[in-house]
mmCIF file of C-alpha atoms in Angstrom:
data_model
loop_
_atom_site.group_PDB
_atom_site.id
_atom_site.type_symbol
_atom_site.label_atom_id
_atom_site.label_comp_id
_atom_site.label_asym_id
_atom_site.label_seq_id
_atom_site.Cartn_x
_atom_site.Cartn_y
_atom_site.Cartn_z
ATOM 1 C CA MET A 3 28.726 -4.894 1.822
ATOM 2 C CA LYS A 4 29.157 -5.372 5.540
ATOM 3 C CA ALA A 5 26.273 -6.687 7.597
ATOM 4 C CA PRO A 6 24.448 -4.119 9.752
ATOM 5 C CA SER A 7 25.647 -3.566 13.271
ATOM 6 C CA ALA A 8 22.020 -3.265 14.362
ATOM 7 C CA LEU A 9 18.687 -3.502 12.613
ATOM 8 C CA LEU A 10 16.062 -1.484 14.424
ATOM 9 C CA ALA A 11 12.816 -3.429 14.807
ATOM 10 C CA LEU A 12 10.422 -0.548 15.310
ATOM 11 C CA LEU A 13 7.181 -1.969 13.968
ATOM 12 C CA ALA A 14 6.234 -5.512 13.137
ATOM 13 C CA ALA A 15 4.643 -4.248 9.931
ATOM 14 C CA GLY A 16 7.883 -2.765 8.718
ATOM 15 C CA PRO A 17 10.408 -0.733 10.681
ATOM 16 C CA LEU A 18 12.600 2.087 9.523
ATOM 17 C CA ALA A 19 16.274 1.249 9.740
ATOM 18 C CA CYS A 20 19.743 2.007 8.517
ATOM 19 C CA ILE A 21 23.012 0.140 8.459
ATOM 20 C CA GLU A 22 26.388 1.320 9.604
ATOM 21 C CA SER A 23 28.664 2.646 6.885
ATOM 22 C CA PRO A 24 32.234 3.013 8.181
ATOM 23 C CA GLY A 25 34.546 5.258 6.278
ATOM 24 C CA ALA A 26 37.427 7.642 6.817
ATOM 25 C CA PRO A 27 36.493 11.319 7.118
ATOM 26 C CA THR A 28 37.632 13.758 4.501
ATOM 27 C CA GLN A 29 39.775 16.770 5.327
ATOM 28 C CA GLU A 30 37.814 19.093 7.606
ATOM 29 C CA PRO A 31 37.501 22.522 5.986
ATOM 30 C CA ALA A 32 38.692 25.644 7.781
ATOM 31 C CA ARG A 33 35.952 27.729 9.349
ATOM 32 C CA THR A 34 35.579 31.243 10.672
ATOM 33 C CA SER A 35 33.663 31.788 13.875
ATOM 34 C CA ARG A 36 30.272 33.440 14.081
ATOM 35 C CA PRO A 37 27.701 33.898 16.842
ATOM 36 C CA ALA A 38 25.541 30.934 17.741
ATOM 37 C CA ASP A 39 22.232 30.755 15.902
ATOM 38 C CA PRO A 40 19.210 30.517 18.251
ATOM 39 C CA ARG A 41 17.782 27.819 15.955
ATOM 40 C CA PHE A 42 20.698 25.529 16.797
ATOM 41 C CA ASP A 43 19.652 22.661 19.075
ATOM 42 C CA ASP A 44 22.739 20.838 20.325
ATOM 43 C CA ARG A 45 20.926 17.660 21.311
ATOM 44 C CA PHE A 46 19.102 17.447 17.985
ATOM 45 C CA TRP A 47 22.385 18.194 16.176
ATOM 46 C CA ARG A 48 24.127 15.331 17.958
ATOM 47 C CA GLU A 49 21.286 12.951 17.148
ATOM 48 C CA LEU A 50 20.715 13.863 13.497
ATOM 49 C CA ILE A 51 24.360 14.336 12.518
ATOM 50 C CA PHE A 52 26.390 12.267 15.021
ATOM 51 C CA ASN A 53 24.054 9.285 15.646
ATOM 52 C CA GLU A 54 23.638 10.118 19.327
ATOM 53 C CA HIS A 55 20.123 8.649 19.453
ATOM 54 C CA ASP A 56 21.013 5.125 18.326
ATOM 55 C CA ALA A 57 24.682 4.929 19.330
ATOM 56 C CA PRO A 58 25.535 7.497 22.035
ATOM 57 C CA GLY A 59 29.145 8.599 21.999
ATOM 58 C CA GLN A 60 30.062 6.661 18.864
ATOM 59 C CA GLY A 61 29.481 9.307 16.186
ATOM 60 C CA ASP A 62 32.969 10.664 15.630
ATOM 61 C CA PHE A 63 32.530 12.838 12.547
ATOM 62 C CA VAL A 64 29.973 14.367 10.196
ATOM 63 C CA ARG A 65 29.037 11.787 7.541
ATOM 64 C CA VAL A 66 27.163 13.935 5.049
ATOM 65 C CA LEU A 67 28.060 13.341 1.412
ATOM 66 C CA SER A 68 31.039 15.146 -0.069
ATOM 67 C CA ASN A 69 28.970 15.518 -3.243
ATOM 68 C CA PRO A 70 25.582 17.061 -2.375
ATOM 69 C CA SER A 71 24.105 15.973 -5.731
ATOM 70 C CA PRO A 72 24.908 12.274 -6.162
ATOM 71 C CA ASN A 73 23.520 10.473 -9.174
ATOM 72 C CA VAL A 74 20.785 7.947 -8.413
ATOM 73 C CA TYR A 75 20.090 4.668 -10.190
ATOM 74 C CA VAL A 76 16.783 2.902 -9.548
ATOM 75 C CA ARG A 77 17.030 -0.792 -10.330
ATOM 76 C CA LEU A 78 13.638 -1.804 -11.683
ATOM 77 C CA GLY A 79 14.339 -5.518 -12.022
ATOM 78 C CA GLY A 80 14.763 -8.363 -9.605
ATOM 79 C CA ALA A 81 18.045 -10.016 -8.719
ATOM 80 C CA GLY A 82 18.333 -11.717 -12.104
ATOM 81 C CA GLY A 83 17.623 -8.576 -14.096
ATOM 82 C CA THR A 84 15.109 -10.329 -16.344
ATOM 83 C CA ARG A 85 11.775 -9.162 -14.916
ATOM 84 C CA ARG A 86 10.571 -5.729 -13.858
ATOM 85 C CA VAL A 87 9.386 -5.639 -10.235
ATOM 86 C CA VAL A 88 8.932 -1.891 -9.601
ATOM 87 C CA ALA A 89 5.597 -0.244 -10.389
ATOM 88 C CA ASP A 90 5.443 2.881 -12.550
ATOM 89 C CA ASP A 91 3.960 4.990 -9.776
ATOM 90 C CA ARG A 92 6.865 4.263 -7.422
ATOM 91 C CA LEU A 93 9.442 5.217 -10.010
ATOM 92 C CA ALA A 94 7.473 8.359 -10.886
ATOM 93 C CA HIS A 95 7.322 9.319 -7.217
ATOM 94 C CA ILE A 96 11.083 8.908 -6.807
ATOM 95 C CA ARG A 97 11.775 11.053 -9.867
ATOM 96 C CA GLU A 98 9.381 13.740 -8.673
ATOM 97 C CA VAL A 99 10.408 14.127 -5.041
ATOM 98 C CA LEU A 100 14.097 13.213 -4.958
ATOM 99 C CA PRO A 101 15.373 16.612 -6.188
ATOM 100 C CA LEU A 102 13.094 18.406 -3.720
ATOM 101 C CA LEU A 103 14.113 16.223 -0.768
ATOM 102 C CA ALA A 104 17.795 16.532 -1.644
ATOM 103 C CA GLU A 105 17.539 20.316 -1.658
ATOM 104 C CA GLN A 106 15.770 20.265 1.708
ATOM 105 C CA ILE A 107 18.696 18.294 3.144
ATOM 106 C CA THR A 108 21.617 20.103 1.538
ATOM 107 C CA GLY A 109 20.238 23.584 0.961
ATOM 108 C CA ARG A 110 21.457 23.447 -2.644
ATOM 109 C CA PRO A 111 19.634 22.710 -5.913
ATOM 110 C CA TYR A 112 19.958 19.074 -6.914
ATOM 111 C CA ASP A 113 21.729 18.681 -10.254
ATOM 112 C CA GLY A 114 22.517 14.968 -10.277
ATOM 113 C CA ARG A 115 21.123 12.417 -12.727
ATOM 114 C CA ILE A 116 18.276 10.012 -11.953
ATOM 115 C CA GLU A 117 18.457 6.905 -14.097
ATOM 116 C CA SER A 118 16.572 3.618 -14.072
ATOM 117 C CA GLY A 119 16.873 0.230 -15.694
ATOM 118 C CA ILE A 120 16.052 -3.405 -15.220
ATOM 119 C CA GLU A 121 19.663 -4.534 -14.930
ATOM 120 C CA GLU A 122 21.965 -4.579 -11.901
ATOM 121 C CA ARG A 123 24.771 -2.076 -12.418
ATOM 122 C CA GLY A 124 26.645 -2.667 -9.185
ATOM 123 C CA ASP A 125 27.882 -0.032 -6.767
ATOM 124 C CA ARG A 126 29.605 2.941 -8.398
ATOM 125 C CA GLU A 127 31.346 5.940 -6.907
ATOM 126 C CA GLY A 128 29.200 9.052 -7.059
ATOM 127 C CA TRP A 129 25.979 7.034 -7.224
ATOM 128 C CA ILE A 130 23.223 5.921 -4.863
ATOM 129 C CA THR A 131 21.597 2.704 -6.044
ATOM 130 C CA VAL A 132 17.971 2.044 -5.076
ATOM 131 C CA ARG A 133 16.923 -1.607 -5.100
ATOM 132 C CA PHE A 134 13.599 -3.301 -4.365
ATOM 133 C CA VAL A 135 14.595 -6.642 -2.874
ATOM 134 C CA THR A 136 13.324 -9.806 -1.203
ATOM 135 C CA PRO A 137 14.872 -11.368 1.920
ATOM 136 C CA GLU A 138 16.192 -14.133 -0.309
ATOM 137 C CA GLU A 139 18.223 -11.646 -2.340
ATOM 138 C CA TYR A 140 19.191 -9.416 0.575
ATOM 139 C CA PRO A 141 18.705 -11.147 3.964
ATOM 140 C CA ASP A 142 19.640 -8.019 5.936
ATOM 141 C CA ILE A 143 16.301 -6.452 5.010
ATOM 142 C CA GLY A 144 14.660 -8.823 7.496
ATOM 143 C CA ALA A 145 11.381 -7.369 8.772
ATOM 144 C CA SER A 146 12.378 -3.836 7.783
ATOM 145 C CA CYS A 147 10.600 -1.886 5.073
ATOM 146 C CA GLY A 148 13.803 -0.122 4.121
ATOM 147 C CA LEU A 149 17.526 0.093 4.784
ATOM 148 C CA ALA A 150 20.248 2.502 3.725
ATOM 149 C CA THR A 151 23.966 3.109 4.217
ATOM 150 C CA PRO A 152 24.291 6.526 5.908
ATOM 151 C CA GLY A 153 26.534 8.933 4.052
ATOM 152 C CA ALA A 154 28.304 6.265 2.003
ATOM 153 C CA ASP A 155 29.792 6.636 -1.471
ATOM 154 C CA PRO A 156 28.844 4.478 -3.282
ATOM 155 C CA GLY A 157 25.488 4.591 -1.527
ATOM 156 C CA SER A 158 22.695 2.043 -1.329
ATOM 157 C CA ILE A 159 19.011 2.020 -0.435
ATOM 158 C CA TRP A 160 16.974 -1.183 -0.235
ATOM 159 C CA PHE A 161 13.189 -1.553 -0.028
ATOM 160 C CA ALA A 162 11.330 -4.735 0.891
ATOM 161 C CA ARG A 163 9.220 -5.297 -2.212
ATOM 162 C CA GLY A 164 7.551 -8.432 -0.812
ATOM 163 C CA ASN A 165 6.120 -6.682 2.264
ATOM 164 C CA ASP A 166 2.766 -5.162 1.288
ATOM 165 C CA GLU A 167 2.570 -3.207 4.551
ATOM 166 C CA CYS A 168 5.448 -1.064 3.337
ATOM 167 C CA PHE A 169 3.429 0.317 0.425
ATOM 168 C CA ARG A 170 -0.105 0.686 1.804
ATOM 169 C CA ASN A 171 -1.873 3.992 2.398
ATOM 170 C CA GLY A 172 0.934 6.046 0.942
ATOM 171 C CA TYR A 173 3.511 4.805 3.449
ATOM 172 C CA PHE A 174 6.174 4.521 0.744
ATOM 173 C CA ARG A 175 6.203 8.302 0.437
ATOM 174 C CA ARG A 176 7.545 8.681 3.972
ATOM 175 C CA LEU A 177 9.674 5.555 3.721
ATOM 176 C CA PHE A 178 11.523 6.815 0.654
ATOM 177 C CA ALA A 179 12.233 10.223 2.197
ATOM 178 C CA HIS A 180 13.452 8.636 5.433
ATOM 179 C CA GLU A 181 15.871 6.261 3.723
ATOM 180 C CA LEU A 182 17.080 9.006 1.387
ATOM 181 C CA GLY A 183 17.871 11.024 4.504
ATOM 182 C CA HIS A 184 20.089 8.194 5.712
ATOM 183 C CA ALA A 185 21.800 7.940 2.324
ATOM 184 C CA PHE A 186 22.585 11.672 2.545
ATOM 185 C CA GLY A 187 24.204 11.179 5.965
ATOM 186 C CA LEU A 188 21.392 11.721 8.466
ATOM 187 C CA TRP A 189 20.675 9.522 11.489
ATOM 188 C CA HIS A 190 17.653 8.742 13.651
ATOM 189 C CA VAL A 191 16.291 11.314 16.095
ATOM 190 C CA GLY A 192 14.036 11.038 19.110
ATOM 191 C CA ASP A 193 11.592 13.686 17.871
ATOM 192 C CA ARG A 194 8.522 11.686 16.840
ATOM 193 C CA ALA A 195 7.317 14.486 14.574
ATOM 194 C CA ALA A 196 10.508 14.398 12.489
ATOM 195 C CA MET A 197 11.101 12.595 9.198
ATOM 196 C CA MET A 198 14.161 10.921 10.722
ATOM 197 C CA SER A 199 12.245 9.713 13.769
ATOM 198 C CA SER A 200 13.245 6.194 14.741
ATOM 199 C CA GLU A 201 9.563 5.357 15.029
ATOM 200 C CA THR A 202 6.854 5.108 12.395
ATOM 201 C CA GLY A 203 4.108 6.999 14.153
ATOM 202 C CA ASN A 204 3.809 9.937 11.751
ATOM 203 C CA ASP A 205 2.930 10.216 8.082
ATOM 204 C CA ILE A 206 4.887 13.303 7.028
ATOM 205 C CA GLU A 207 6.428 13.342 3.553
ATOM 206 C CA TRP A 208 8.898 16.217 3.906
ATOM 207 C CA PHE A 209 11.665 17.107 6.316
ATOM 208 C CA THR A 210 10.711 19.433 9.153
ATOM 209 C CA GLU A 211 12.137 22.935 9.405
ATOM 210 C CA ARG A 212 14.330 21.815 12.299
ATOM 211 C CA GLU A 213 15.693 18.903 10.271
ATOM 212 C CA ARG A 214 16.341 21.113 7.254
ATOM 213 C CA TYR A 215 18.211 23.694 9.310
ATOM 214 C CA HIS A 216 20.521 21.191 11.015
ATOM 215 C CA ALA A 217 21.068 19.066 7.907
ATOM 216 C CA GLN A 218 21.973 22.121 5.829
ATOM 217 C CA LEU A 219 24.284 23.268 8.617
ATOM 218 C CA ALA A 220 26.065 19.906 8.402
ATOM 219 C CA TYR A 221 26.479 20.315 4.648
ATOM 220 C CA GLU A 222 27.903 23.775 5.231
ATOM 221 C CA VAL A 223 30.376 22.387 7.772
ATOM 222 C CA GLY A 224 31.252 19.495 5.478
ATOM 223 C CA ARG A 225 32.047 15.823 5.791
ATOM 224 C CA GLY A 226 34.726 14.902 8.300
ATOM 225 C CA ALA A 227 34.054 17.638 10.860
ATOM 226 C CA ALA A 228 34.291 16.467 14.461
ATOM 227 C CA TYR A 229 31.676 17.325 17.076
ATOM 228 C CA CYS A 230 32.522 20.498 19.004
ATOM 229 C CA GLY A 231 29.169 22.008 19.914
ATOM 230 C CA TRP A 232 28.055 25.010 17.859
ATOM 231 C CA PRO A 233 30.119 24.285 14.725
ATOM 232 C CA PHE A 234 31.051 27.912 14.121
ATOM 233 C CA GLY A 235 32.111 28.714 17.668
ATOM 234 C CA SER A 236 35.663 29.912 18.287
ATOM 235 C CA ALA A 237 36.755 26.485 19.561
ATOM 236 C CA CYS A 238 35.500 24.774 16.401
ATOM 237 C CA ALA A 239 36.951 27.411 14.100
ATOM 238 C CA GLY A 240 40.417 27.207 15.599
ATOM 239 C CA GLY A 241 40.067 30.433 17.535
ATOM 240 C CA THR A 242 39.777 32.659 14.474
#
């Protein structure tokens, strides 16, 4: 796993962050044009889908997952796989909300598998692996509460299990949704009221309507699509 290009230190108590996940785009699907939707916000689209907030001009293609229902494995043990380190309530929360959050992002019912175990299974194609780690096991976690590889397959999410601030007052509920958003190909936005806000000043647990609309639009367009404004305009659809 490559080291992050930038870790965003947003709060001393535990920032939200993601790590860069380079990868070749898939074949961009053909599209037919249709009138622009008034809900479409070009700036928000560029931030959420093309990483314009954190890395202006560097987001070259849509990085949403080719498979909208990846399987998820929650590693319950530490690095050695001999001792459980994840509490029952955290695992129960993941199992409960993951299908709902995935559907909010993709617009499609989630039909992947959610498995858990104490052992390390390694990274596998078609899977997102969730790990609760210490800085000793995964130094890139640093002062962050969570990290994820945006739109990668295999995908990874890491949570800082030794940082109590990351789990107080229900904060893990937002943290999990935020990092899952990254794993499904979403980036940080400047809207402080959004789940994918680069700051930690809100306590929402679900994606906003604006996030859902633009994320689902990206999944309709498909992985590999280049930025061209309204994605179903005549220029984007090849003039058809």
